Short mmCIF file of C-alpha atoms and ligand atoms in Angstrom, two decimals:
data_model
loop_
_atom_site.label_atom_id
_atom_site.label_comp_id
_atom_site.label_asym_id
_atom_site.label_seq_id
_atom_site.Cartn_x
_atom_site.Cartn_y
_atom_site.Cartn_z
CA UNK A 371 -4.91 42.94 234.19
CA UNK A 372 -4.19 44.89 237.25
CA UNK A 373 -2.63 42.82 239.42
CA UNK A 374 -0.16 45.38 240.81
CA UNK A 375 -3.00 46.29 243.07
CA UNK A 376 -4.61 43.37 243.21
CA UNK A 377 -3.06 40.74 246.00
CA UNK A 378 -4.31 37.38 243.97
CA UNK A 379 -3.08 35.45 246.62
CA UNK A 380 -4.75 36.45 249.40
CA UNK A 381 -7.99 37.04 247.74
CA UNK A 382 -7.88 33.28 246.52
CA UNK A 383 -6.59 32.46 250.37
CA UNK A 384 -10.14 34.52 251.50
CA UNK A 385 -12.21 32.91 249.31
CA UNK A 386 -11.23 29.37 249.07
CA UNK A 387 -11.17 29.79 252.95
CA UNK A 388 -15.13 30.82 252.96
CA UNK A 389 -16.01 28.01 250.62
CA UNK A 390 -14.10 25.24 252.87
CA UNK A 391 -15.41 26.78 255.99
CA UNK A 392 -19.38 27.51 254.60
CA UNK A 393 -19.53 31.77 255.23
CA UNK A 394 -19.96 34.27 253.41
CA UNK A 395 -17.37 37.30 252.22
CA UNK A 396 -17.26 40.36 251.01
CA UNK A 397 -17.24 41.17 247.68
CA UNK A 398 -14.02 42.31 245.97
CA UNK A 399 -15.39 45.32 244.01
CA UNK A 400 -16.87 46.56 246.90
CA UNK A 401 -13.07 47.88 247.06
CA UNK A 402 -10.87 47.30 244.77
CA UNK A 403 -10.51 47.54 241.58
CA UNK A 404 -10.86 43.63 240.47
CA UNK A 405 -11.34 43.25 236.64
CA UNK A 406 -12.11 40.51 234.71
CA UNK A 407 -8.56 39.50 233.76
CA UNK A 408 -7.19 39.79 237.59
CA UNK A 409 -10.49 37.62 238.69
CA UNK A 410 -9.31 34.66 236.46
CA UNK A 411 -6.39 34.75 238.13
CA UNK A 412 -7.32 34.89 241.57
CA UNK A 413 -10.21 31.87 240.45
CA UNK A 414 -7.21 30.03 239.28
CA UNK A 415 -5.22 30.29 242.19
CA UNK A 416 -8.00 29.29 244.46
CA UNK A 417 -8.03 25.99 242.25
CA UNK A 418 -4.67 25.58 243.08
CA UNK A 419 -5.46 25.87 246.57
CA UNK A 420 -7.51 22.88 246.59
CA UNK A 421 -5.34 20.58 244.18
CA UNK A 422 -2.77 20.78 246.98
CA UNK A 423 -5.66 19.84 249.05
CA UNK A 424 -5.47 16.52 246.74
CA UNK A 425 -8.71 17.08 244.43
CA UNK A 426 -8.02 16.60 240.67
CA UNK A 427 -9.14 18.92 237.96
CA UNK A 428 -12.51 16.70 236.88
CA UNK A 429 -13.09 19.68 233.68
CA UNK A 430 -15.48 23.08 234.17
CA UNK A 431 -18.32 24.70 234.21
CA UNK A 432 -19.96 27.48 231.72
CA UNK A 433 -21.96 30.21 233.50
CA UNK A 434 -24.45 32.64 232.08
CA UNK A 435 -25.20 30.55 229.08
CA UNK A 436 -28.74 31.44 229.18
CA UNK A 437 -31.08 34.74 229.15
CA UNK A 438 -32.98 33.15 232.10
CA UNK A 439 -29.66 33.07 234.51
CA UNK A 440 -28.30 36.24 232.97
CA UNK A 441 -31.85 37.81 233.89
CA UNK A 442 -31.88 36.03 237.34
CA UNK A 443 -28.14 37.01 238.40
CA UNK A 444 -28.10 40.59 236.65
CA UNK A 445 -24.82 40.31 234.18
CA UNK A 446 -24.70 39.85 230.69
CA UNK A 447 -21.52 37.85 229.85
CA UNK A 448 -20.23 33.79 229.99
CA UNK A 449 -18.02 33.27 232.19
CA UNK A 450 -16.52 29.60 233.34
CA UNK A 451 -14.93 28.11 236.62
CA UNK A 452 -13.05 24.71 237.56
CA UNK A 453 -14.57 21.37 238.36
CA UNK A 454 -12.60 19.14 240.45
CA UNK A 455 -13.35 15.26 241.34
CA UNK A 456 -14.65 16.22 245.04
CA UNK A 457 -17.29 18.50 243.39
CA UNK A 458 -18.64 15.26 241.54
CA UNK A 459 -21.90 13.32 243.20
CA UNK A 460 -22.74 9.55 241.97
CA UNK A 461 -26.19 9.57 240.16
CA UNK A 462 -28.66 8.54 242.79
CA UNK A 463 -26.39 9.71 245.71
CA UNK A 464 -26.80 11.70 248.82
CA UNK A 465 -25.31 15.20 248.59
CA UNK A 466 -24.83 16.99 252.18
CA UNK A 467 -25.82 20.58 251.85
CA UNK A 468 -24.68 21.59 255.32
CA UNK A 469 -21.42 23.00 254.97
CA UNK A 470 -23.08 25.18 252.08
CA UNK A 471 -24.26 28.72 252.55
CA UNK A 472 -27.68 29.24 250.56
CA UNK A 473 -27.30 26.50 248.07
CA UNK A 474 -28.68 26.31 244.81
CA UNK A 475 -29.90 23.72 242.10
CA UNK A 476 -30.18 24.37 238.29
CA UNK A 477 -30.79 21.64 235.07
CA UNK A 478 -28.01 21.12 232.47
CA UNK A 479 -26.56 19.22 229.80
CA UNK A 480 -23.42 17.78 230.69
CA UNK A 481 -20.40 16.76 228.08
CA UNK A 482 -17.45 14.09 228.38
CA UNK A 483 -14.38 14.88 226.42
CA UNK A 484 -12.64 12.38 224.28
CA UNK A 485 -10.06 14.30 223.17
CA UNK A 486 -8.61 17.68 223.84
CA UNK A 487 -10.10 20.67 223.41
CA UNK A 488 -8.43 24.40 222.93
CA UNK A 489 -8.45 27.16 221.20
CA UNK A 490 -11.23 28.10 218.24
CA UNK A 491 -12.72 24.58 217.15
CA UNK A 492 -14.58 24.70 214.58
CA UNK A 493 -18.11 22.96 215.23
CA UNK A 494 -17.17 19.68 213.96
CA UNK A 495 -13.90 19.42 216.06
CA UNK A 496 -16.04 20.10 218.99
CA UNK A 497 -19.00 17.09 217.97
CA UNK A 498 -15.61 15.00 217.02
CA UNK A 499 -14.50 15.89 220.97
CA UNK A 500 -17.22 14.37 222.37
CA UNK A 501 -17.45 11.15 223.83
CA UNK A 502 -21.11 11.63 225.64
CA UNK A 503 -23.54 13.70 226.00
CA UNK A 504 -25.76 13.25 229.72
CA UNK A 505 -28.42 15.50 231.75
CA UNK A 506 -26.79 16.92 234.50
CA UNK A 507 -27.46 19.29 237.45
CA UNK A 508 -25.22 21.61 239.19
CA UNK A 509 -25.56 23.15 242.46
CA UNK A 510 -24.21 26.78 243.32
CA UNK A 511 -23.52 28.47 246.51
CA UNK A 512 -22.03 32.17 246.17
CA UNK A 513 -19.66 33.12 248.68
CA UNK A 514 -21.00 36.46 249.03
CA UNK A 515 -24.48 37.47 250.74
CA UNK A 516 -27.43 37.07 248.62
CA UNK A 517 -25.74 35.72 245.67
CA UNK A 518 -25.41 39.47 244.81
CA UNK A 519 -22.07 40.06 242.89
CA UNK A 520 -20.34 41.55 239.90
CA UNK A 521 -18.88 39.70 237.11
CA UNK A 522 -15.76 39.96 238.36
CA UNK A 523 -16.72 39.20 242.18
CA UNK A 524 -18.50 35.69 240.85
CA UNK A 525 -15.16 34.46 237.97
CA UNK A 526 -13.20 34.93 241.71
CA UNK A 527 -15.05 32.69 243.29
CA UNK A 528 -15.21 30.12 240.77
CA UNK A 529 -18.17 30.79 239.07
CA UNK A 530 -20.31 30.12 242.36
CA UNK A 531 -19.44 26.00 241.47
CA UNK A 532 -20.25 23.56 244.65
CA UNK A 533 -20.80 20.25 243.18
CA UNK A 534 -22.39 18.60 240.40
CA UNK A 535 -24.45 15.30 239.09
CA UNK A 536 -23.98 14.09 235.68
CA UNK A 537 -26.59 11.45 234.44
CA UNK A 538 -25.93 8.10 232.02
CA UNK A 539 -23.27 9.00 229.71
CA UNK A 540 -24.87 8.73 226.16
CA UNK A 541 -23.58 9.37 222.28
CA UNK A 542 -23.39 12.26 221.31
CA UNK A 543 -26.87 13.08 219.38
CA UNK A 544 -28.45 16.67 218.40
CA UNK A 545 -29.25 18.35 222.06
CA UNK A 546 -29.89 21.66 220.39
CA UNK A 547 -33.27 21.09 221.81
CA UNK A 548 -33.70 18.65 224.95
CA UNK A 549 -36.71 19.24 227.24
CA UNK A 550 -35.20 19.10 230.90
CA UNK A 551 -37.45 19.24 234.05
CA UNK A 552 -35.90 19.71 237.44
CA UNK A 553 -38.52 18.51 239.92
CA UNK A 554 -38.17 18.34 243.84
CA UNK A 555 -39.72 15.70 245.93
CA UNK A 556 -42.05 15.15 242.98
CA UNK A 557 -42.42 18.48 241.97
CA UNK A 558 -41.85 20.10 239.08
CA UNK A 559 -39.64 23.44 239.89
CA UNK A 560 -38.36 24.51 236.75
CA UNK A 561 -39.11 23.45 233.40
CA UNK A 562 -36.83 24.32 229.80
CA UNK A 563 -35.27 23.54 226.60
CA UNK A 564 -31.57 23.19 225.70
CA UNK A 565 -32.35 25.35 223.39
CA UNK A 566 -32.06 28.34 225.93
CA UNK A 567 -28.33 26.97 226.61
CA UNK A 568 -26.59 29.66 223.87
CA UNK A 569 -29.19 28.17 221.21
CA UNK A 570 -27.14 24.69 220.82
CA UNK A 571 -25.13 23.51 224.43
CA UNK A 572 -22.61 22.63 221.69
CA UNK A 573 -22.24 26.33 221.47
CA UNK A 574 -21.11 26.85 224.99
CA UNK A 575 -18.55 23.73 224.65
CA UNK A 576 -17.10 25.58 222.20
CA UNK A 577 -16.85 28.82 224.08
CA UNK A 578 -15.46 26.80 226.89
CA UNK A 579 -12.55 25.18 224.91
CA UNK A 580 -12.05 29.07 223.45
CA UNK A 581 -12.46 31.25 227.08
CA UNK A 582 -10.33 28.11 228.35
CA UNK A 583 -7.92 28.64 226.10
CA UNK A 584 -7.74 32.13 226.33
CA UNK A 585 -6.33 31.35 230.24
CA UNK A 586 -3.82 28.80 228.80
CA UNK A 587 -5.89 25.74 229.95
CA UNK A 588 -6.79 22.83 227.75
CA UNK A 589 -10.23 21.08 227.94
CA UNK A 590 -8.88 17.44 228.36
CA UNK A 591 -9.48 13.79 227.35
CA UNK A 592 -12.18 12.86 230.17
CA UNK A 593 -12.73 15.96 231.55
CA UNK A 594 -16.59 16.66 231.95
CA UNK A 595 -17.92 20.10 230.82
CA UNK A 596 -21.01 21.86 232.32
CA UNK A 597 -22.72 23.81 229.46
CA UNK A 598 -24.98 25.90 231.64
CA UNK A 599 -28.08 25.72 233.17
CA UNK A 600 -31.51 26.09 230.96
CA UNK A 601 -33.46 27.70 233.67
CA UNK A 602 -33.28 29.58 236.92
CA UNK A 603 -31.49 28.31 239.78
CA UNK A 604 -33.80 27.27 242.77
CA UNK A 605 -32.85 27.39 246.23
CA UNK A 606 -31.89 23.43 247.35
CA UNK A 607 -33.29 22.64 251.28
CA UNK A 608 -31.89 19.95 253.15
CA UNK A 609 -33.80 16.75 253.35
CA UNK A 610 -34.63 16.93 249.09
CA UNK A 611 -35.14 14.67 246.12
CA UNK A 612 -34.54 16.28 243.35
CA UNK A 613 -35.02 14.62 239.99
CA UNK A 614 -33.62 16.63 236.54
CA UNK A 615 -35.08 14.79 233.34
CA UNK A 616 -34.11 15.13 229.62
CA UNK A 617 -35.77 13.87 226.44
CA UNK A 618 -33.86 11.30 225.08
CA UNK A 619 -31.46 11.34 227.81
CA UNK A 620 -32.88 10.11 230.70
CA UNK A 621 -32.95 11.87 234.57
CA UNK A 622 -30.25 12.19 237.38
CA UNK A 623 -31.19 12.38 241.07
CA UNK A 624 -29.55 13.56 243.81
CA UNK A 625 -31.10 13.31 247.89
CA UNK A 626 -29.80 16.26 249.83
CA UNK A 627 -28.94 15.37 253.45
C1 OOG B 1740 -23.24 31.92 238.83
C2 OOG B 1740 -23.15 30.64 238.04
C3 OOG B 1740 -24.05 30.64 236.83
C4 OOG B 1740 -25.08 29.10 235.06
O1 OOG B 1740 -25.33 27.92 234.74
O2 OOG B 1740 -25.53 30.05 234.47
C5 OOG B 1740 -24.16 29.30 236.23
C6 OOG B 1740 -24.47 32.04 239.69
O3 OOG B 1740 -25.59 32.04 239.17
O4 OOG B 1740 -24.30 32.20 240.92
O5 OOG B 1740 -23.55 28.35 236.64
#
């Protein structure tokens, strides 16, 4: 960590100040030396920010769980960012875009927690966590211009997280290979398989409950859990229906205003 030259407060002040106010910033590493370890912290304290702002912690979101994200944003590791309640849209609900910068939508596969989560779980502790399984979608807006970042730049700024639909909850069943389809206004945009999400989204629960961990958080009891999207984000326009469909699991829709 090198937090003797890194001012994590203020960086978390600059960025959770861009995301509330919709503008872009500059990246850290454009000059200073912000690692990985540092970034966490700074991501953290940003999440702080807004629980005193009176959201709750509502569980996180994995990032870079698939070769086709990891292609599209140019890095090559997982990372994971916070999800609070006033990131969360109702299934069939109206989403308003405009405070966002150059928002993004991407398919995913969704877990609810009904117990705990930390550490190394072996994979039957993490099937035993789950409670349901649901398609989901998440939307991203990067803070910085073009969505062009470092690793580091994007774990500061929470993993590029603006809000999130999770579909009906269902058991847990095998997902290691859903078929999702993320169509807008009747169109299909992106098309995938769970499959691409680490091999098994199971997978990237379990990294979450380990990289979690590893920053002395907990997965909790009803905390939701993002696994990653399947495909390429898209950019989201205003004015949008946008339908994400899963084999076996149903769809969730979202209208962007
Ligand atoms: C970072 C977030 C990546 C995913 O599902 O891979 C992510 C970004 O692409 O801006 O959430």
């Amino acid at each position: 960590m090198n937090t003797d030259v890194i001012d994590v407060a203020a960086l978390a002040e600059i960025l959770d100040d861009a995301a509330q106010a919709g503008r872009t910033v500059a990246r850290p590493t454009d000059t200073l030396p912000l690692d990985v370890a540092t970034a966490y912290q700074v991501q953290r304290a940003a999440f702080e920010r807004r629980l005193t702002r009176g959201e709750r912690p509502a569980g996180v979101k994995m990032g870079f769980t698939s070769k086709a994200k990891m292609a599209q944003m140019g890095v090559d590791d997982l990372i994971w960012g916070m999800i609070t309640d006033a990131m969360l849209v109702e299934d069939g609900g109206t989403l308003d875009i405009g405070g966002l910068i150059h928002p993004r939508i991407e398919p995913e596969i969704a877990f609810l927690l009904g117990r705990p989560l930390t550490g190394r779980p072996t994979p039957a502790e993490v099937a035993g966590a789950v409670a349901g399984v649901a398609v989901a979608y998440e939307v991203l807006d990067s803070r910085y211009e073009g969505f062009s970042f470092t690793l580091p730049d994007v774990i500061a700024d929470n993993a590029s997280a603006a809000a999130l639909g999770v579909g009906p909850w269902r058991p847990l069943t095998d997902v290691g290979n859903v078929g999702l389809l993320l169509e807008i206004d009747g169109r299909p945009a992106e098309a995938g398989s769970s499959a691409a999400i680490l091999g098994d989204p199971l997978r990237s629960l379990a990294a979450a409950a380990r990289l979690a961990c590893a920053a002395g958080v907990t997965l909790e009891a009803g905390w939701i859990v993002l696994a990653g999207a399947a495909t390429a984000a898209v950019p989201l326009p205003r004015g949008a229906h946008v339908r994400v469909a899963a084999s076996g699991l149903g769809n969730v829709e979202v209208t962007t205003r």
